[in-house]
PDB file of C-alpha atoms in Angstrom:
ATOM      1  CA  MET A  22      -4.430 -20.943  16.740  1.00 53.00           C
ATOM      2  CA  SER A  23      -5.287 -17.360  15.841  1.00 65.00           C
ATOM      3  CA  ARG A  24      -8.034 -17.232  13.254  1.00 85.00           C
ATOM      4  CA  ILE A  25      -6.529 -14.182  11.596  1.00 88.00           C
ATOM      5  CA  GLY A  26      -2.873 -15.084  12.161  1.00 87.00           C
ATOM      6  CA  LYS A  27      -3.073 -18.494  10.513  1.00 89.00           C
ATOM      7  CA  LEU A  28      -4.514 -17.110   7.261  1.00 92.00           C
ATOM      8  CA  PRO A  29      -1.877 -16.777   4.530  1.00 93.00           C
ATOM      9  CA  VAL A  30      -1.320 -13.414   2.819  1.00 93.00           C
ATOM     10  CA  ASN A  31      -1.595 -13.734  -0.963  1.00 93.00           C
ATOM     11  CA  LEU A  32       0.820 -11.456  -2.802  1.00 93.00           C
ATOM     12  CA  PRO A  33      -0.596  -9.948  -6.015  1.00 93.00           C
ATOM     13  CA  SER A  34       1.591  -9.656  -9.097  1.00 91.00           C
ATOM     14  CA  GLY A  35       3.996  -6.726  -8.929  1.00 91.00           C
ATOM     15  CA  VAL A  36       4.326  -6.898  -5.130  1.00 93.00           C
ATOM     16  CA  THR A  37       7.565  -8.140  -3.572  1.00 93.00           C
ATOM     17  CA  VAL A  38       8.191  -8.809   0.120  1.00 93.00           C
ATOM     18  CA  THR A  39      11.625  -8.975   1.728  1.00 93.00           C
ATOM     19  CA  VAL A  40      12.388  -9.922   5.325  1.00 93.00           C
ATOM     20  CA  ALA A  41      15.595  -8.416   6.712  1.00 93.00           C
ATOM     21  CA  PRO A  42      17.732 -10.244   9.322  1.00 91.00           C
ATOM     22  CA  ASP A  43      16.524  -7.824  12.028  1.00 91.00           C
ATOM     23  CA  ASN A  44      12.919  -8.987  11.274  1.00 91.00           C
ATOM     24  CA  THR A  45      11.899  -5.878   9.329  1.00 94.00           C
ATOM     25  CA  VAL A  46       9.353  -6.677   6.622  1.00 95.00           C
ATOM     26  CA  SER A  47       9.512  -4.458   3.507  1.00 95.00           C
ATOM     27  CA  VAL A  48       6.694  -4.536   0.967  1.00 95.00           C
ATOM     28  CA  LYS A  49       7.289  -2.965  -2.443  1.00 95.00           C
ATOM     29  CA  GLY A  50       4.612  -2.491  -5.073  1.00 94.00           C
ATOM     30  CA  PRO A  51       3.374  -0.171  -7.810  1.00 94.00           C
ATOM     31  CA  LEU A  52       2.155   2.464  -5.297  1.00 93.00           C
ATOM     32  CA  GLY A  53       5.314   2.637  -3.187  1.00 93.00           C
ATOM     33  CA  THR A  54       7.244   0.913  -0.427  1.00 95.00           C
ATOM     34  CA  LEU A  55       6.232   0.285   3.178  1.00 95.00           C
ATOM     35  CA  SER A  56       8.140  -1.379   6.007  1.00 95.00           C
ATOM     36  CA  GLN A  57       7.235  -2.701   9.447  1.00 94.00           C
ATOM     37  CA  LYS A  58       9.423  -3.962  12.283  1.00 95.00           C
ATOM     38  CA  VAL A  59       8.120  -7.330  13.489  1.00 94.00           C
ATOM     39  CA  ASP A  60       8.735  -8.737  16.978  1.00 92.00           C
ATOM     40  CA  SER A  61      11.723 -11.106  17.105  1.00 91.00           C
ATOM     41  CA  ASP A  62       9.573 -14.026  18.351  1.00 92.00           C
ATOM     42  CA  ILE A  63       7.274 -13.950  15.303  1.00 93.00           C
ATOM     43  CA  THR A  64       8.503 -15.662  12.119  1.00 93.00           C
ATOM     44  CA  VAL A  65       7.587 -14.300   8.676  1.00 93.00           C
ATOM     45  CA  SER A  66       8.247 -16.536   5.664  1.00 92.00           C
ATOM     46  CA  VAL A  67       7.629 -15.973   1.953  1.00 92.00           C
ATOM     47  CA  GLU A  68       7.202 -18.914  -0.406  1.00 92.00           C
ATOM     48  CA  GLY A  69       6.324 -17.963  -3.980  1.00 89.00           C
ATOM     49  CA  ASP A  70       3.376 -15.593  -3.853  1.00 91.00           C
ATOM     50  CA  VAL A  71       2.192 -16.598  -0.343  1.00 94.00           C
ATOM     51  CA  LEU A  72       3.366 -15.055   2.923  1.00 93.00           C
ATOM     52  CA  THR A  73       2.797 -16.824   6.249  1.00 94.00           C
ATOM     53  CA  VAL A  74       3.210 -15.611   9.821  1.00 93.00           C
ATOM     54  CA  THR A  75       3.941 -18.158  12.584  1.00 93.00           C
ATOM     55  CA  ARG A  76       4.412 -17.982  16.348  1.00 92.00           C
ATOM     56  CA  PRO A  77       6.657 -20.137  18.560  1.00 92.00           C
ATOM     57  CA  THR A  78       4.320 -20.886  21.488  1.00 91.00           C
ATOM     58  CA  ASN A  79       0.738 -20.540  22.662  1.00 91.00           C
ATOM     59  CA  GLN A  80       1.501 -17.853  25.252  1.00 92.00           C
ATOM     60  CA  PRO A  81      -1.049 -15.003  25.319  1.00 91.00           C
ATOM     61  CA  ARG A  82       1.638 -12.510  24.263  1.00 91.00           C
ATOM     62  CA  HIS A  83       2.582 -14.577  21.193  1.00 92.00           C
ATOM     63  CA  ARG A  84      -1.060 -15.221  20.334  1.00 90.00           C
ATOM     64  CA  SER A  85      -1.908 -11.520  20.384  1.00 89.00           C
ATOM     65  CA  MET A  86       1.091 -10.544  18.241  1.00 93.00           C
ATOM     66  CA  HIS A  87       0.408 -13.332  15.735  1.00 93.00           C
ATOM     67  CA  GLY A  88      -2.835 -11.820  14.429  1.00 91.00           C
ATOM     68  CA  LEU A  89      -1.575  -8.258  14.801  1.00 93.00           C
ATOM     69  CA  TYR A  90       1.477  -8.623  12.583  1.00 94.00           C
ATOM     70  CA  ARG A  91      -0.423 -10.680   9.997  1.00 94.00           C
ATOM     71  CA  SER A  92      -3.012  -7.872   9.748  1.00 95.00           C
ATOM     72  CA  LEU A  93      -0.349  -5.155   9.538  1.00 95.00           C
ATOM     73  CA  ILE A  94       1.495  -6.987   6.744  1.00 95.00           C
ATOM     74  CA  ASN A  95      -1.768  -7.648   4.893  1.00 95.00           C
ATOM     75  CA  ASN A  96      -2.646  -3.928   5.139  1.00 96.00           C
ATOM     76  CA  MET A  97       0.772  -3.057   3.688  1.00 95.00           C
ATOM     77  CA  VAL A  98       0.275  -5.479   0.761  1.00 95.00           C
ATOM     78  CA  ILE A  99      -3.152  -4.007  -0.015  1.00 95.00           C
ATOM     79  CA  GLY A 100      -1.768  -0.461   0.358  1.00 95.00           C
ATOM     80  CA  VAL A 101       1.085  -0.845  -2.140  1.00 95.00           C
ATOM     81  CA  SER A 102      -1.109  -2.697  -4.656  1.00 95.00           C
ATOM     82  CA  GLN A 103      -4.493  -0.888  -4.453  1.00 94.00           C
ATOM     83  CA  GLY A 104      -4.113   1.980  -1.976  1.00 94.00           C
ATOM     84  CA  TYR A 105      -6.557   3.315   0.602  1.00 96.00           C
ATOM     85  CA  GLU A 106      -9.106   6.104   0.364  1.00 96.00           C
ATOM     86  CA  THR A 107     -11.294   7.877   2.925  1.00 96.00           C
ATOM     87  CA  GLN A 108     -14.047  10.366   2.222  1.00 96.00           C
ATOM     88  CA  GLN A 109     -15.169  13.047   4.642  1.00 96.00           C
ATOM     89  CA  GLU A 110     -18.187  15.309   4.271  1.00 95.00           C
ATOM     90  CA  LEU A 111     -18.390  18.866   5.625  1.00 94.00           C
ATOM     91  CA  VAL A 112     -21.956  19.429   6.838  1.00 93.00           C
ATOM     92  CA  GLY A 113     -22.913  23.002   7.707  1.00 91.00           C
ATOM     93  CA  VAL A 114     -23.771  26.341   6.144  1.00 91.00           C
ATOM     94  CA  GLY A 115     -20.597  27.941   4.786  1.00 90.00           C
ATOM     95  CA  TYR A 116     -18.347  24.997   5.656  1.00 93.00           C
ATOM     96  CA  LYS A 117     -15.808  24.466   2.906  1.00 93.00           C
ATOM     97  CA  VAL A 118     -12.326  23.138   2.215  1.00 94.00           C
ATOM     98  CA  GLU A 119      -9.725  23.963  -0.422  1.00 94.00           C
ATOM     99  CA  ALA A 120      -6.742  21.773  -1.322  1.00 94.00           C
ATOM    100  CA  LYS A 121      -3.624  23.801  -2.167  1.00 93.00           C
ATOM    101  CA  GLY A 122      -0.980  21.141  -2.728  1.00 91.00           C
ATOM    102  CA  GLN A 123      -0.235  19.566   0.664  1.00 93.00           C
ATOM    103  CA  ILE A 124      -2.098  22.293   2.590  1.00 95.00           C
ATOM    104  CA  LEU A 125      -5.825  22.118   3.284  1.00 95.00           C
ATOM    105  CA  GLU A 126      -7.640  25.364   4.050  1.00 95.00           C
ATOM    106  CA  PHE A 127     -10.847  24.890   6.060  1.00 94.00           C
ATOM    107  CA  SER A 128     -13.674  27.343   6.722  1.00 94.00           C
ATOM    108  CA  LEU A 129     -15.612  25.747   9.580  1.00 93.00           C
ATOM    109  CA  GLY A 130     -17.590  28.562  11.158  1.00 91.00           C
ATOM    110  CA  TYR A 131     -14.775  29.838  13.345  1.00 92.00           C
ATOM    111  CA  SER A 132     -13.594  33.463  13.237  1.00 94.00           C
ATOM    112  CA  HIS A 133     -10.545  32.317  11.264  1.00 95.00           C
ATOM    113  CA  ASP A 134      -9.617  29.788   8.589  1.00 95.00           C
ATOM    114  CA  ILE A 135      -7.756  26.646   9.594  1.00 95.00           C
ATOM    115  CA  HIS A 136      -4.674  25.580   7.617  1.00 96.00           C
ATOM    116  CA  PHE A 137      -3.853  21.865   7.848  1.00 95.00           C
ATOM    117  CA  MET A 138      -0.560  20.441   6.548  1.00 96.00           C
ATOM    118  CA  LEU A 139      -0.801  16.938   5.090  1.00 96.00           C
ATOM    119  CA  PRO A 140       2.047  14.414   5.268  1.00 95.00           C
ATOM    120  CA  ALA A 141       3.869  13.810   1.984  1.00 94.00           C
ATOM    121  CA  GLU A 142       2.380  10.292   1.639  1.00 93.00           C
ATOM    122  CA  VAL A 143      -1.235  11.545   1.677  1.00 95.00           C
ATOM    123  CA  LYS A 144      -2.892  13.146  -1.367  1.00 95.00           C
ATOM    124  CA  ALA A 145      -6.068  15.221  -1.064  1.00 95.00           C
ATOM    125  CA  GLU A 146      -8.849  15.997  -3.510  1.00 94.00           C
ATOM    126  CA  VAL A 147     -12.005  18.067  -2.981  1.00 95.00           C
ATOM    127  CA  LYS A 148     -15.386  17.548  -4.643  1.00 94.00           C
ATOM    128  CA  ALA A 149     -17.547  20.631  -4.210  1.00 89.00           C
ATOM    129  CA  GLU A 150     -20.766  20.791  -6.213  1.00 89.00           C
ATOM    130  CA  LYS A 151     -23.655  23.252  -6.022  1.00 88.00           C
ATOM    131  CA  LYS A 152     -26.451  22.320  -3.601  1.00 88.00           C
ATOM    132  CA  SER A 153     -24.392  19.599  -1.897  1.00 91.00           C
ATOM    133  CA  ASN A 154     -21.890  19.367   0.934  1.00 93.00           C
ATOM    134  CA  PRO A 155     -18.177  19.496   0.017  1.00 94.00           C
ATOM    135  CA  ILE A 156     -16.444  16.108   0.167  1.00 96.00           C
ATOM    136  CA  LEU A 157     -12.754  15.738   1.040  1.00 96.00           C
ATOM    137  CA  ILE A 158     -11.106  12.616  -0.440  1.00 96.00           C
ATOM    138  CA  LEU A 159      -7.808  11.441   1.079  1.00 96.00           C
ATOM    139  CA  LYS A 160      -5.673   8.818  -0.694  1.00 96.00           C
ATOM    140  CA  SER A 161      -2.570   6.998   0.538  1.00 96.00           C
ATOM    141  CA  ASN A 162      -0.891   3.602   0.579  1.00 95.00           C
ATOM    142  CA  ASP A 163      -0.479   3.603   4.392  1.00 95.00           C
ATOM    143  CA  LYS A 164      -3.697   2.616   6.203  1.00 95.00           C
ATOM    144  CA  GLN A 165      -2.491   3.707   9.646  1.00 95.00           C
ATOM    145  CA  LEU A 166      -1.378   7.137   8.438  1.00 96.00           C
ATOM    146  CA  ILE A 167      -4.531   7.893   6.448  1.00 96.00           C
ATOM    147  CA  GLY A 168      -6.695   6.903   9.409  1.00 96.00           C
ATOM    148  CA  GLN A 169      -4.712   9.118  11.751  1.00 97.00           C
ATOM    149  CA  VAL A 170      -4.902  12.112   9.372  1.00 97.00           C
ATOM    150  CA  ALA A 171      -8.656  11.599   8.839  1.00 96.00           C
ATOM    151  CA  ALA A 172      -9.241  11.461  12.608  1.00 96.00           C
ATOM    152  CA  LYS A 173      -7.225  14.660  13.114  1.00 97.00           C
ATOM    153  CA  ILE A 174      -9.233  16.454  10.401  1.00 96.00           C
ATOM    154  CA  ARG A 175     -12.503  15.230  11.943  1.00 95.00           C
ATOM    155  CA  SER A 176     -11.412  16.614  15.342  1.00 96.00           C
ATOM    156  CA  LEU A 177     -11.248  20.146  13.866  1.00 95.00           C
ATOM    157  CA  ARG A 178     -15.068  20.259  14.002  1.00 94.00           C
ATOM    158  CA  LYS A 179     -16.714  17.081  15.314  1.00 94.00           C
ATOM    159  CA  PRO A 180     -20.342  16.514  14.306  1.00 93.00           C
ATOM    160  CA  GLU A 181     -22.620  17.937  16.955  1.00 92.00           C
ATOM    161  CA  PRO A 182     -25.516  15.746  18.150  1.00 91.00           C
ATOM    162  CA  TYR A 183     -28.479  18.110  17.541  1.00 91.00           C
ATOM    163  CA  LYS A 184     -28.205  19.149  13.880  1.00 90.00           C
ATOM    164  CA  GLY A 185     -25.304  16.952  12.750  1.00 89.00           C
ATOM    165  CA  LYS A 186     -23.142  19.890  11.647  1.00 93.00           C
ATOM    166  CA  GLY A 187     -19.395  19.230  11.429  1.00 94.00           C
ATOM    167  CA  ILE A 188     -16.939  16.959   9.609  1.00 95.00           C
ATOM    168  CA  LYS A 189     -18.161  13.382   9.282  1.00 94.00           C
ATOM    169  CA  PHE A 190     -17.159  10.336   7.275  1.00 95.00           C
ATOM    170  CA  VAL A 191     -19.300   9.624   4.202  1.00 93.00           C
ATOM    171  CA  GLY A 192     -21.840   6.973   5.170  1.00 90.00           C
ATOM    172  CA  GLU A 193     -21.376   7.514   8.916  1.00 88.00           C
ATOM    173  CA  GLN A 194     -24.629   7.281  10.882  1.00 90.00           C
ATOM    174  CA  LEU A 195     -24.859   9.924  13.586  1.00 88.00           C
ATOM    175  CA  ARG A 196     -27.098   9.504  16.610  1.00 90.00           C
ATOM    176  CA  LYS A 197     -29.112  12.685  16.928  1.00 89.00           C
ATOM    177  CA  LYS A 198     -30.519  13.931  20.220  1.00 90.00           C
ATOM    178  CA  ALA A 199     -33.983  15.409  20.602  1.00 88.00           C
ATOM    179  CA  GLY A 200     -33.992  19.136  21.130  1.00 84.00           C
ATOM    180  CA  LYS A 201     -35.837  21.009  23.848  1.00 83.00           C
ATOM    181  CA  SER A 202     -39.433  20.005  24.356  1.00 78.00           C
ATOM    182  CA  ALA A 203     -41.868  22.888  23.671  1.00 70.00           C
ATOM    183  CA  ASN A 204     -44.396  21.889  26.334  1.00 70.00           C
ATOM    184  CA  ALA A 205     -42.039  21.165  29.242  1.00 55.00           C
ATOM    185  CA  LYS A 206     -43.296  22.527  32.543  1.00 57.00           C
TER     186      LYS A 206
END
């Protein structure tokens, strides 16, 4: 039995889950609605405020999907009840970001500014204080989408291994390389 798949998903108050006949799971809560198509072999059942995911056989394919769909549904329940947030730090002299509605304007040391359009489900906020690096905060109820957007933003200027300049996640530990040795012969 899958260790993750057999765990029940507890539904907090204010969150409702409906399973359509075509095996589409819709989760509705205070922060919005999310839906996920589930494989036809996997069974999703809701009893009261507990959701369970079951599989028909012990085949490797069914075992792998069992934990996957349980995790995806759990992420949707957490997303519509609490939401997700990622924080990214811009490390470098002159690196900055401005949030203008759904458009982010980056200055990352290139000869031009970079304009990045956010999806409608993602909200952005910027904390820029004197003597500290600007921090970009992304909020959404969809964990997959916010992770994809954060990865795309990070790819605009990845942290380089010598000084650590670039866009990194807050709390991320970067492995720095040693520079040139002064006495190499």
